[in-house]
XYZ file of C-alpha atoms in Angstrom:
787
model
C 107.045 86.757 94.954
C 108.906 83.800 93.674
C 112.254 83.483 93.495
C 112.522 81.227 91.231
C 116.047 80.849 89.195
C 117.886 77.982 87.231
C 121.183 78.814 89.273
C 119.291 77.404 92.651
C 119.581 73.530 91.465
C 123.204 74.208 91.308
C 123.563 76.116 94.299
C 121.206 73.347 96.688
C 122.991 70.370 95.029
C 126.198 71.012 96.611
C 125.354 69.910 100.264
C 127.993 69.222 102.643
C 128.750 65.492 103.629
C 129.679 64.188 106.853
C 132.737 61.658 106.459
C 132.357 58.200 106.671
C 134.413 55.384 106.126
C 134.469 54.277 102.215
C 133.168 51.852 100.629
C 132.088 50.157 96.781
C 129.111 50.653 95.167
C 127.668 47.773 93.862
C 124.278 47.940 91.031
C 122.834 46.533 88.089
C 120.771 48.119 85.786
C 117.567 47.073 83.770
C 115.074 48.497 81.512
C 111.462 48.639 82.086
C 111.143 45.068 80.267
C 113.773 43.720 83.060
C 116.216 42.871 80.775
C 119.660 43.878 81.574
C 121.754 47.044 79.833
C 124.536 46.295 78.465
C 127.805 48.287 77.710
C 126.117 51.367 79.095
C 128.087 54.259 80.329
C 127.272 55.277 84.025
C 128.398 58.773 85.833
C 128.219 59.955 88.982
C 130.146 63.980 89.798
C 130.202 65.795 93.375
C 131.905 68.064 95.066
C 132.913 66.900 98.395
C 132.357 68.560 101.232
C 131.608 71.684 99.374
C 129.324 74.230 101.509
C 132.505 74.045 104.200
C 135.622 74.429 101.611
C 134.780 76.240 98.210
C 137.956 73.971 96.872
C 137.207 70.822 97.927
C 137.633 67.655 95.689
C 135.681 67.202 93.034
C 134.563 63.634 92.889
C 133.941 61.683 89.783
C 132.623 57.983 89.341
C 132.709 56.780 86.009
C 131.524 53.041 85.445
C 130.612 50.418 82.405
C 128.093 47.857 82.268
C 128.753 44.584 82.064
C 126.432 42.128 80.173
C 124.533 41.150 82.947
C 123.790 44.866 83.285
C 126.313 44.911 86.833
C 128.619 48.342 87.439
C 130.615 48.939 90.579
C 131.595 52.631 91.419
C 135.083 52.609 93.412
C 135.193 53.814 96.865
C 131.662 55.602 96.671
C 130.565 57.342 99.896
C 127.466 55.513 101.226
C 126.364 58.737 103.045
C 125.156 60.199 99.635
C 121.579 57.522 98.505
C 119.672 57.388 97.539
C 121.535 58.883 93.750
C 120.736 59.581 90.120
C 123.066 58.504 87.829
C 123.579 59.803 84.376
C 123.352 56.472 81.759
C 124.636 56.841 78.054
C 124.025 54.281 75.959
C 126.225 52.824 73.513
C 124.156 55.127 70.468
C 125.355 58.556 72.722
C 121.730 58.264 73.528
C 121.295 59.788 77.272
C 119.197 58.593 79.880
C 118.395 58.331 83.473
C 118.490 56.071 86.784
C 117.956 56.394 90.796
C 120.094 53.867 92.885
C 118.143 53.935 96.269
C 121.165 51.432 98.197
C 123.954 48.723 97.873
C 123.221 45.879 95.773
C 119.826 47.177 94.001
C 118.919 46.469 90.674
C 117.334 50.039 89.302
C 115.223 50.289 86.347
C 116.270 52.980 83.590
C 114.126 55.572 83.088
C 112.686 55.453 79.463
C 111.063 58.914 79.048
C 112.724 61.628 76.922
C 111.676 64.155 74.899
C 112.627 66.430 72.115
C 113.979 70.609 71.988
C 112.920 72.129 68.844
C 114.498 75.025 67.922
C 113.886 77.815 65.414
C 116.664 80.163 64.609
C 115.828 83.725 63.337
C 117.359 86.846 62.603
C 116.399 90.333 63.659
C 113.964 90.392 61.367
C 112.647 87.481 62.256
C 113.632 85.436 59.767
C 114.554 81.866 59.863
C 118.085 81.150 59.602
C 119.609 77.770 57.947
C 122.146 76.526 58.410
C 123.133 76.822 61.892
C 124.129 74.030 63.914
C 122.698 73.400 67.295
C 123.492 71.095 69.877
C 123.477 70.153 73.610
C 126.901 70.861 74.998
C 125.661 70.645 78.789
C 123.170 68.193 80.913
C 122.167 68.754 84.930
C 120.928 65.870 86.202
C 119.905 66.253 89.396
C 119.574 63.330 92.753
C 117.020 63.202 95.698
C 120.159 63.765 97.498
C 119.805 67.399 96.499
C 123.251 66.929 94.903
C 123.611 67.955 91.035
C 125.744 67.254 88.259
C 126.753 68.289 85.100
C 127.748 66.351 82.046
C 128.428 66.603 78.785
C 126.063 64.617 76.615
C 128.072 63.620 73.183
C 124.395 64.579 70.548
C 126.274 66.340 67.355
C 125.406 69.230 66.247
C 122.083 69.441 64.765
C 121.606 71.804 61.169
C 118.784 74.008 60.865
C 116.743 73.349 57.754
C 114.866 75.695 55.595
C 112.427 76.707 57.970
C 115.016 77.462 60.384
C 114.313 74.324 62.674
C 116.717 71.686 64.392
C 115.115 69.461 66.282
C 117.307 67.115 68.860
C 115.505 64.462 69.455
C 116.150 61.365 72.728
C 117.057 64.413 75.824
C 116.724 62.400 79.311
C 113.436 63.578 80.637
C 112.938 65.979 84.050
C 116.771 67.295 83.053
C 117.539 71.231 82.563
C 120.242 71.228 79.737
C 122.660 74.124 77.915
C 122.552 74.073 74.600
C 124.335 76.357 72.021
C 123.762 77.974 68.413
C 126.604 78.295 65.598
C 125.329 80.557 63.342
C 127.908 81.720 60.322
C 127.884 85.582 60.560
C 126.895 85.677 64.074
C 128.365 85.366 67.571
C 127.884 81.752 69.179
C 124.960 82.125 71.365
C 126.002 79.559 74.616
C 125.318 78.889 78.243
C 121.189 79.130 77.341
C 119.240 77.182 79.306
C 116.025 74.953 79.424
C 114.357 72.732 81.265
C 112.952 69.869 79.760
C 110.070 68.290 81.317
C 108.090 68.010 78.058
C 108.587 68.105 74.137
C 109.655 71.832 74.322
C 109.610 74.285 71.029
C 111.731 77.137 71.289
C 112.401 80.032 69.541
C 115.830 81.971 69.230
C 116.730 85.267 68.265
C 120.393 85.533 66.464
C 122.269 89.518 65.573
C 124.821 90.819 64.095
C 127.473 92.636 66.344
C 127.216 96.321 66.757
C 130.012 98.470 67.503
C 130.293 101.099 70.638
C 133.793 103.703 70.896
C 133.575 106.437 73.035
C 136.731 108.274 75.217
C 137.189 107.615 79.547
C 138.072 110.621 81.502
C 139.269 111.962 84.372
C 139.009 115.227 85.922
C 138.572 115.870 81.942
C 141.427 114.115 81.364
C 142.326 110.875 79.113
C 142.566 108.027 80.939
C 144.665 105.214 79.266
C 144.084 101.597 80.486
C 140.572 102.391 82.023
C 138.459 98.904 81.268
C 134.949 99.508 79.922
C 132.637 96.770 79.783
C 128.887 96.991 77.850
C 126.724 94.682 79.061
C 123.730 93.120 77.285
C 120.597 92.638 77.853
C 119.531 89.343 76.643
C 116.577 87.912 76.797
C 115.250 83.516 76.997
C 113.681 81.489 78.482
C 111.755 84.365 80.603
C 114.477 86.083 81.985
C 117.614 88.910 81.304
C 120.729 87.458 81.840
C 124.053 89.509 80.588
C 126.081 89.035 77.610
C 129.607 91.149 78.287
C 132.212 92.463 76.243
C 134.929 94.453 77.322
C 138.193 96.621 76.256
C 140.195 98.983 77.213
C 141.574 102.764 76.582
C 144.222 103.880 74.581
C 146.824 106.726 75.149
C 144.386 108.684 74.148
C 141.772 107.450 76.354
C 139.442 105.860 73.627
C 137.986 102.721 73.894
C 135.885 100.659 71.071
C 134.045 97.167 71.844
C 132.309 94.934 69.939
C 128.504 93.568 71.364
C 125.614 92.199 71.346
C 122.659 94.400 70.215
C 119.926 95.516 72.280
C 119.260 96.671 76.255
C 123.062 97.649 77.179
C 124.889 98.787 80.021
C 127.942 100.524 79.606
C 130.475 100.783 82.515
C 133.917 101.381 83.357
C 136.983 100.738 86.078
C 140.574 101.584 86.263
C 141.839 99.762 89.622
C 140.245 98.923 92.317
C 138.994 102.791 93.413
C 137.959 104.400 90.234
C 134.328 103.590 88.571
C 131.751 105.973 86.288
C 127.908 106.857 86.522
C 126.728 103.899 84.358
C 125.282 104.267 81.076
C 121.859 102.775 81.144
C 119.480 101.082 79.010
C 121.264 101.992 75.508
C 119.349 100.761 72.823
C 120.940 99.325 70.002
C 120.121 97.236 66.736
C 121.723 95.451 63.902
C 123.939 98.016 62.012
C 123.215 100.985 64.363
C 127.107 101.302 65.502
C 127.261 104.355 68.465
C 130.998 106.197 68.983
C 130.491 109.268 71.562
C 129.615 107.746 74.289
C 131.992 109.011 76.927
C 132.923 108.182 80.321
C 134.255 109.953 83.141
C 135.662 108.237 86.068
C 134.687 108.867 89.833
C 135.463 107.816 92.869
C 134.071 104.483 94.339
C 131.298 104.612 97.053
C 131.940 102.880 100.104
C 129.014 100.992 101.099
C 128.583 100.158 104.851
C 126.386 97.992 107.221
C 125.858 95.259 109.037
C 123.467 92.065 109.650
C 121.126 91.530 112.663
C 119.234 88.884 113.894
C 115.435 89.910 113.352
C 114.553 89.060 117.404
C 117.229 89.909 119.316
C 118.794 92.865 117.277
C 122.435 91.367 117.934
C 124.939 91.413 115.592
C 125.225 87.590 113.462
C 128.906 86.234 112.942
C 129.469 84.633 109.938
C 127.110 86.196 107.599
C 127.968 85.628 104.043
C 127.401 88.854 102.219
C 127.479 89.073 98.383
C 127.719 91.720 96.390
C 128.228 91.151 92.315
C 131.964 89.683 92.260
C 132.853 90.800 95.652
C 132.168 89.120 99.226
C 132.641 89.412 102.863
C 132.061 87.448 105.810
C 130.596 89.334 108.858
C 132.582 89.347 112.475
C 131.239 89.586 115.491
C 129.958 92.861 115.148
C 128.330 92.214 112.045
C 129.645 94.741 109.952
C 130.634 94.793 106.469
C 131.921 96.664 104.030
C 131.764 97.093 99.886
C 133.481 99.715 97.630
C 131.214 99.979 94.922
C 129.908 102.272 91.658
C 126.781 104.702 92.101
C 123.844 103.622 91.283
C 121.707 100.752 91.536
C 123.132 97.723 93.150
C 122.215 94.664 95.146
C 123.481 92.678 98.144
C 122.415 89.317 99.005
C 122.635 87.450 101.893
C 123.043 83.345 100.637
C 124.265 81.691 103.487
C 125.355 82.108 107.384
C 128.193 80.283 108.619
C 127.915 76.589 107.386
C 124.320 76.415 106.423
C 123.198 77.577 103.106
C 119.818 79.559 102.591
C 117.206 78.003 100.990
C 116.434 79.723 97.779
C 112.653 80.959 98.979
C 114.870 82.194 102.782
C 117.518 84.269 100.894
C 117.986 87.541 101.970
C 118.067 90.542 99.573
C 118.809 94.102 99.736
C 118.238 96.321 96.908
C 119.081 99.918 96.666
C 120.689 102.907 94.861
C 123.469 104.917 96.259
C 125.982 108.318 94.941
C 128.471 109.713 97.330
C 125.688 112.365 98.998
C 123.312 109.510 99.427
C 124.766 106.845 101.039
C 122.807 105.888 104.677
C 124.102 102.486 106.984
C 122.250 99.425 106.051
C 120.909 97.090 108.001
C 120.251 93.730 107.153
C 117.530 91.441 109.979
C 117.695 88.027 109.758
C 115.089 85.774 111.055
C 116.417 83.125 114.048
C 114.821 80.649 112.319
C 116.929 80.971 109.561
C 119.936 80.421 111.562
C 119.702 76.909 112.782
C 121.088 74.069 111.815
C 119.621 72.149 108.499
C 117.300 69.099 110.431
C 118.810 66.239 107.893
C 115.307 63.758 107.539
C 112.317 65.484 108.251
C 110.209 62.525 108.725
C 106.787 61.158 110.227
C 103.053 59.615 110.063
C 99.908 60.683 108.494
C 97.018 59.326 110.318
C 93.318 60.161 109.760
C 91.332 61.030 113.065
C 90.546 56.972 114.106
C 94.585 56.890 114.216
C 94.955 54.824 111.438
C 97.908 54.972 108.644
C 97.222 56.852 105.777
C 99.018 55.639 102.312
C 99.937 57.737 99.776
C 99.227 60.648 100.916
C 101.353 63.998 100.445
C 103.363 66.276 102.988
C 103.895 69.492 101.124
C 106.776 71.992 102.182
C 106.457 75.877 100.919
C 109.317 75.852 98.254
C 107.754 72.637 96.134
C 109.066 69.766 97.517
C 106.890 66.950 99.067
C 106.833 63.046 100.375
C 103.927 60.845 99.998
C 103.398 58.547 102.316
C 104.135 54.844 102.168
C 101.770 52.120 103.316
C 102.444 52.339 107.053
C 101.679 55.995 106.921
C 105.338 57.302 106.903
C 107.003 59.714 105.131
C 110.858 60.764 104.211
C 112.445 64.148 103.010
C 115.624 62.470 101.855
C 117.454 65.691 101.912
C 117.964 68.356 104.506
C 115.203 71.230 104.807
C 115.769 74.390 106.567
C 114.222 75.407 109.792
C 111.552 77.948 109.328
C 109.976 76.625 106.579
C 105.723 75.593 106.701
C 104.491 71.854 106.167
C 100.956 70.169 105.202
C 99.915 67.222 105.133
C 96.630 66.040 102.583
C 95.192 63.321 100.472
C 92.489 62.617 98.548
C 90.134 63.101 100.841
C 91.121 64.505 103.839
C 93.956 67.117 105.072
C 95.874 67.939 108.608
C 94.199 71.234 110.348
C 96.631 73.438 109.908
C 100.406 73.731 109.067
C 103.744 73.266 111.311
C 106.637 75.251 111.353
C 109.861 73.731 110.966
C 112.210 74.540 114.037
C 114.354 71.725 115.800
C 112.822 68.566 115.425
C 113.378 66.188 113.042
C 110.023 64.330 113.281
C 106.685 66.250 112.649
C 103.271 63.868 112.306
C 100.081 65.139 110.944
C 96.752 63.418 111.692
C 94.078 64.409 109.235
C 90.999 65.364 110.197
C 89.866 67.286 108.036
C 87.795 66.780 104.529
C 89.598 67.742 101.305
C 88.954 70.405 98.879
C 87.617 69.514 95.482
C 88.564 72.007 92.253
C 86.970 71.289 89.055
C 85.824 73.278 85.959
C 86.031 72.931 81.963
C 88.330 74.737 79.380
C 87.192 76.401 75.962
C 88.404 77.032 73.286
C 87.048 80.984 71.879
C 84.019 79.038 69.954
C 83.136 77.591 73.149
C 83.637 73.941 72.595
C 85.439 71.969 74.634
C 89.127 71.279 74.904
C 90.720 68.101 75.267
C 93.860 67.248 76.591
C 94.609 70.673 78.137
C 96.905 70.715 81.326
C 95.156 71.996 84.273
C 98.085 73.170 87.085
C 96.735 74.279 90.469
C 99.412 76.375 92.419
C 99.065 77.205 95.971
C 99.456 80.751 97.542
C 100.383 81.299 100.666
C 103.109 83.463 102.971
C 104.243 85.427 99.342
C 105.144 82.225 97.511
C 103.113 80.746 94.911
C 104.277 76.811 94.751
C 102.550 74.274 92.266
C 99.811 72.125 94.524
C 98.297 69.584 91.853
C 97.557 68.645 88.315
C 94.666 67.603 85.966
C 94.509 66.837 81.961
C 91.310 67.783 80.473
C 88.629 64.893 79.418
C 87.218 64.547 76.410
C 84.387 67.020 77.283
C 86.539 69.711 78.616
C 86.590 68.639 81.979
C 89.492 68.511 84.877
C 88.709 67.557 88.782
C 91.446 68.041 90.761
C 90.887 66.759 94.392
C 92.566 66.592 97.944
C 93.254 70.326 98.254
C 94.343 72.020 101.442
C 91.811 74.544 102.135
C 93.407 75.947 104.561
C 95.565 77.783 101.860
C 94.699 81.269 101.363
C 94.046 80.782 97.590
C 94.680 79.155 94.919
C 95.777 80.126 90.785
C 94.721 77.950 88.103
C 97.149 78.092 84.618
C 95.645 76.354 82.334
C 97.696 75.616 79.160
C 98.020 72.679 75.217
C 99.435 72.896 72.547
C 98.209 74.991 69.886
C 96.609 77.598 72.046
C 97.316 80.298 74.309
C 97.255 80.019 78.303
C 94.502 81.819 80.871
C 94.605 81.293 84.711
C 91.762 81.715 87.162
C 92.728 84.040 90.152
C 92.136 84.464 94.109
C 90.645 80.816 94.369
C 89.239 80.479 97.663
C 87.508 77.358 98.613
C 85.726 75.993 102.194
C 86.405 73.191 103.652
C 85.390 69.933 101.690
C 83.749 71.959 99.341
C 83.779 70.522 95.617
C 84.713 74.544 94.129
C 83.299 74.772 90.520
C 85.389 77.592 88.316
C 83.752 79.523 85.580
C 84.443 78.169 82.374
C 88.102 79.075 81.182
C 88.419 80.245 77.558
C 92.023 79.234 75.828
C 92.336 81.085 72.327
C 93.681 79.108 69.383
C 96.808 80.434 68.528
C 96.879 81.516 65.067
C 96.540 84.931 65.138
C 99.430 87.537 63.975
C 99.836 90.600 66.133
C 102.046 93.896 64.842
C 103.534 97.082 67.008
C 106.166 99.055 68.139
C 108.140 99.734 71.167
C 108.903 103.338 72.109
C 111.747 104.379 74.536
C 110.496 106.927 77.632
C 111.260 109.608 75.375
C 109.096 108.705 72.554
C 111.592 107.404 70.159
C 111.955 103.531 68.521
C 113.515 101.208 70.712
C 115.227 99.075 69.230
C 116.015 95.540 69.320
C 113.955 94.990 72.270
C 112.124 91.903 72.821
C 108.453 91.602 73.503
C 107.182 88.264 75.349
C 102.908 87.437 74.639
C 102.603 86.446 77.807
C 98.811 84.152 77.066
C 101.289 81.462 74.657
C 104.495 80.308 76.063
C 108.023 81.255 74.583
C 105.820 83.804 72.330
C 108.343 86.106 72.039
C 109.527 89.101 69.215
C 112.444 91.037 69.430
C 112.515 94.724 67.707
C 113.983 96.397 64.275
C 115.708 99.195 63.969
C 112.254 101.121 63.834
C 110.952 99.666 67.024
C 109.001 97.649 65.600
C 108.221 93.724 66.232
C 105.964 91.030 64.545
C 104.187 88.249 66.312
C 102.626 85.057 64.842
C 100.753 82.830 66.492
C 99.363 84.764 68.616
C 96.243 83.506 70.150
C 92.535 85.025 69.700
C 91.236 87.145 72.054
C 92.578 89.506 75.244
C 96.752 88.854 75.147
C 99.032 90.259 77.348
C 102.350 91.685 76.297
C 105.606 92.858 78.341
C 109.020 94.238 78.511
C 110.762 92.338 81.077
C 112.485 94.977 83.121
C 116.605 94.948 83.485
C 116.322 96.688 85.871
C 116.141 100.418 84.734
C 112.618 100.074 81.912
C 109.822 98.174 82.337
C 106.438 98.520 79.609
C 103.550 96.558 79.024
C 100.131 96.341 76.900
C 96.822 95.170 76.288
C 95.812 93.961 72.794
C 93.656 91.372 71.254
C 94.504 88.544 68.887
C 95.076 89.740 64.991
C 95.634 93.842 66.548
C 98.130 95.733 64.285
C 98.579 98.846 65.677
C 99.864 97.927 69.180
C 102.113 100.372 71.115
C 104.259 100.422 74.298
C 105.777 103.234 76.079
C 108.378 102.428 77.769
C 108.978 103.448 81.723
C 111.734 104.230 83.474
C 112.264 102.395 87.314
C 112.196 105.733 89.842
C 114.625 104.442 92.395
C 116.728 107.510 93.984
C 119.972 107.982 95.473
C 120.193 107.077 99.033
C 117.146 104.414 98.844
C 117.327 101.606 100.486
C 114.951 98.899 99.882
C 115.195 96.867 103.106
C 113.659 95.211 106.491
C 112.542 98.665 108.001
C 111.343 96.861 111.916
C 111.964 99.464 114.209
C 112.242 102.219 112.141
C 110.395 105.604 111.588
C 108.034 105.580 108.501
C 108.203 108.032 106.368
C 104.800 109.984 104.969
C 102.150 108.625 102.827
C 101.261 110.879 100.502
C 98.215 109.788 98.717
C 97.272 108.978 95.217
C 93.381 108.439 93.154
C 91.281 106.076 95.315
C 89.781 102.985 93.524
C 86.847 103.315 95.373
C 84.801 105.160 97.649
C 86.578 104.213 101.555
C 89.263 107.643 101.739
C 91.038 108.209 104.447
C 93.224 111.958 104.908
C 96.511 112.446 106.239
C 95.201 113.987 109.616
C 93.171 110.189 109.889
C 96.092 108.147 110.263
C 97.740 110.399 113.105
C 97.564 108.122 116.271
C 96.665 105.242 114.866
C 97.638 102.053 113.995
C 98.575 102.492 110.454
C 98.255 98.992 107.804
C 100.315 99.866 104.748
C 99.322 96.791 101.923
C 101.541 96.967 98.883
C 99.913 95.307 96.008
C 98.939 95.100 91.951
C 96.580 93.163 90.036
C 99.271 91.202 87.635
C 100.838 90.250 91.444
C 99.092 86.692 92.275
C 100.330 86.357 95.925
C 98.898 90.163 96.297
C 96.188 89.366 94.592
C 95.222 85.847 96.990
C 96.563 87.931 99.830
C 93.763 91.307 99.453
C 90.760 89.107 100.844
C 92.828 88.367 104.023
C 93.621 92.501 104.592
C 89.732 93.291 103.671
C 89.223 90.353 106.646
C 91.828 92.811 108.965
C 90.173 95.855 108.032
C 86.960 94.365 109.019
C 88.071 92.927 112.285
C 89.602 96.431 113.299
C 87.290 98.964 111.713
C 85.977 101.565 113.825
C 89.138 100.417 116.712
C 91.407 103.125 115.832
C 93.099 100.811 113.033
C 93.595 102.329 109.374
C 93.812 99.399 107.084
C 95.452 101.076 103.379
C 95.832 99.759 100.330
C 98.048 101.353 97.368
C 98.256 100.207 93.922
C 102.359 99.991 92.508
C 102.612 101.260 88.790
C 102.630 99.877 85.720
C 98.647 99.151 85.481
C 95.893 101.871 83.625
C 93.685 103.462 86.616
C 90.445 102.246 84.577
C 92.018 98.547 84.680
C 92.827 98.940 88.395
C 89.538 100.213 89.600
C 87.288 97.853 87.519
C 89.072 95.000 89.352
C 88.582 96.696 93.055
C 84.581 97.395 91.732
C 84.773 93.542 90.318
C 86.103 92.175 93.841
C 84.315 94.199 96.211
C 87.126 95.322 98.501
C 85.497 98.060 101.168
C 89.140 98.984 102.775
C 90.569 102.433 101.135
C 92.638 101.885 97.917
C 94.112 103.816 95.916
C 96.789 104.211 92.663
C 100.549 105.239 93.688
C 101.238 107.034 90.406
C 104.101 109.381 90.879
C 105.872 106.428 92.770
C 105.662 108.865 96.363
C 104.999 105.381 97.570
C 106.656 102.770 96.340
C 109.942 104.525 95.480
C 110.406 107.027 98.068
C 109.677 106.517 101.651
C 108.452 102.781 101.876
C 110.587 100.781 98.945
C 109.254 97.870 98.550
C 111.470 94.721 98.484
C 109.030 92.461 96.720
C 105.369 92.884 96.710
C 103.001 92.346 98.666
C 104.783 93.999 101.265
C 102.845 94.751 104.471
C 103.816 97.631 106.818
C 102.486 98.213 110.259
C 102.949 101.445 111.815
C 102.846 101.841 115.917
C 100.858 105.086 116.537
C 104.411 106.600 117.318
C 104.753 106.533 114.036
C 107.511 103.132 114.480
C 107.178 100.456 111.657
C 106.773 97.470 114.246
C 105.951 94.777 111.101
C 107.400 94.715 107.346
C 106.725 91.665 105.721
C 105.040 89.937 103.372
C 102.351 87.388 104.473
C 99.319 89.132 105.965
C 98.756 86.339 108.617
C 101.826 88.283 110.601
C 101.185 91.662 109.849
C 97.672 90.178 111.297
C 99.542 89.849 114.647
C 101.836 92.490 114.975
C 97.911 94.343 115.136
C 96.612 92.925 117.296
C 100.222 92.983 119.505
C 99.714 96.334 118.979
C 95.924 96.407 119.535
C 96.092 94.428 123.408
C 99.142 96.883 123.860
C 97.486 99.949 123.981
C 94.102 98.661 125.200
C 96.924 98.218 128.896
């Protein structure tokens, strides 16, 4: 389960700063040939001490380079080094440069990328004359800070094909772009991460009008606030585009919103709200009246924050629910007034410490007036330890000699490289509890290290490294050159980038320096003009060169037509459908629920409608297919169901579905036994990579009164899941959760893989995403029982 969001860039950028004496910063900028960069504007910005004081002063440093390329930031805080500055040339082009020390001569990065934007209407026809511009650009620094800056690019109009190409965008930046098409609402706050030339398609839609009456106890309510949120799809995710209106004396409202999937709510003051109308499907010209809302009192949602190990209350935890924030006192208690329905609570910060995105705690659930249980949120002790400012150490070989050029990885995806003396250092603070490991091209460390309270971690590369190699071919079996193959490592429910390679003329790639202590790897393949593909669950033995089966990528020249239906069979209008086999290939359904895609890869493809929290849908298809049908399903979360750490609670009933293999158990087989329940799905890569570990757990404790179960979540046809299990040869009991009896009722998963270890008395002793942690819990119960 990967929690990956653009907002992470901004959250992690505002790290606390020690108060020290200030001095001027002097530096010089040159181009790649050593020539001075003259007359360029240099910018660097940050919030001073923002984590301790959100209202702290915004600091901005601006200078202009002299004829020799030099510039000065006056009264600069030296502790922020190294920094990456924005360099704007006289012609308006923006680049980056990194300043590591005072007085340094830094080379301006000459890399740049182009963003090609195609603007289409609801019928996927090109829109010419629309203006596309870069509104803001995010520059990030090695010290973890980042800042936004306006690059000053002039808007670029789309041509008759609906295409605008914005050139000379600084490499490795995230940009906010804006689309202004005549007759359509402006699209702002669109974001795109640029690490290569990028082409995207953006739909502009005419607004719709929504109307109705707001009542309280059957009487119209004046001055109620009605809010509509349209879930707009972009950049592989949804974001909400809002509109609002107030009711008149007759309780009636009318508002204009973007078409698509709309949630509608109403409030009056701080105490009254309504049961939201969710998943309203609208298309251009599909104005709706009669969307009436009844106000009811808000529900009080209460809970407490406890340290996971000691169960002691946690003071100073920031608890966030929507726009509300509460900081816990000595009793760890929090309380919110919420509208009935779904909610999400976040704990992003404890005391002065902002949690890494991998450590942030989310609790989901649904409540109403009659079903509103108190919530307990457990925080691991390691999460509350203060950040370690400069993690450093050495990497040596088995003979004690320093290893230069070795990489030390951390599971957030960051890594540091050793110098000639074998020394490495992470320049930004790291939170305890994270795991590190070291690799070189030929050797790796034998085990991972866990950060706790020491800032020095040394590694010995005493295990031969492994290698992944293989070939990429097209749908005709012809080798594909210049395809990018990225290796993703998976452990502890996180998948992070590990290494990559580009295929040669024979379609062959090699990724060396592979750490064999990882339970599994995934390869992702991409190439311009082709669809994508991936290989899952690649386990590599120590020192092994693993030859991966040929991976086929289809040429992206096929078409595809289909339709999306609501759960009741009606056409689903203005719904985005994504083809995950090709990057940024999205189509939007029309008023008949129909969609059309061009540039679809040949061969098998996978289509899905991403969930907004209420509905989801998916289908397998083939490039060229003209009759694809995707039927949306409703999520089944019930009021009173809370997705939280269930450690210490009594386990609910496990209701078996249809078995996926020949190994079966009955409810009687679970009584008085240690039970391991693994919740997974074939579309979840970390789940698939963890399954061999679950199988090993089953093999180890078979016949020792330990029952290991695997339950497949909703969203996949039974025959497809069974074919996967048969192919992999898993022998522990696996069944399909058809009606959500396990997932949505008694074991509400926070994300999968989700593993519960249940003691013989029915108490849940472990609630985790990590098979290793579950295995430790099983071993502890086995030892306790044998005493």
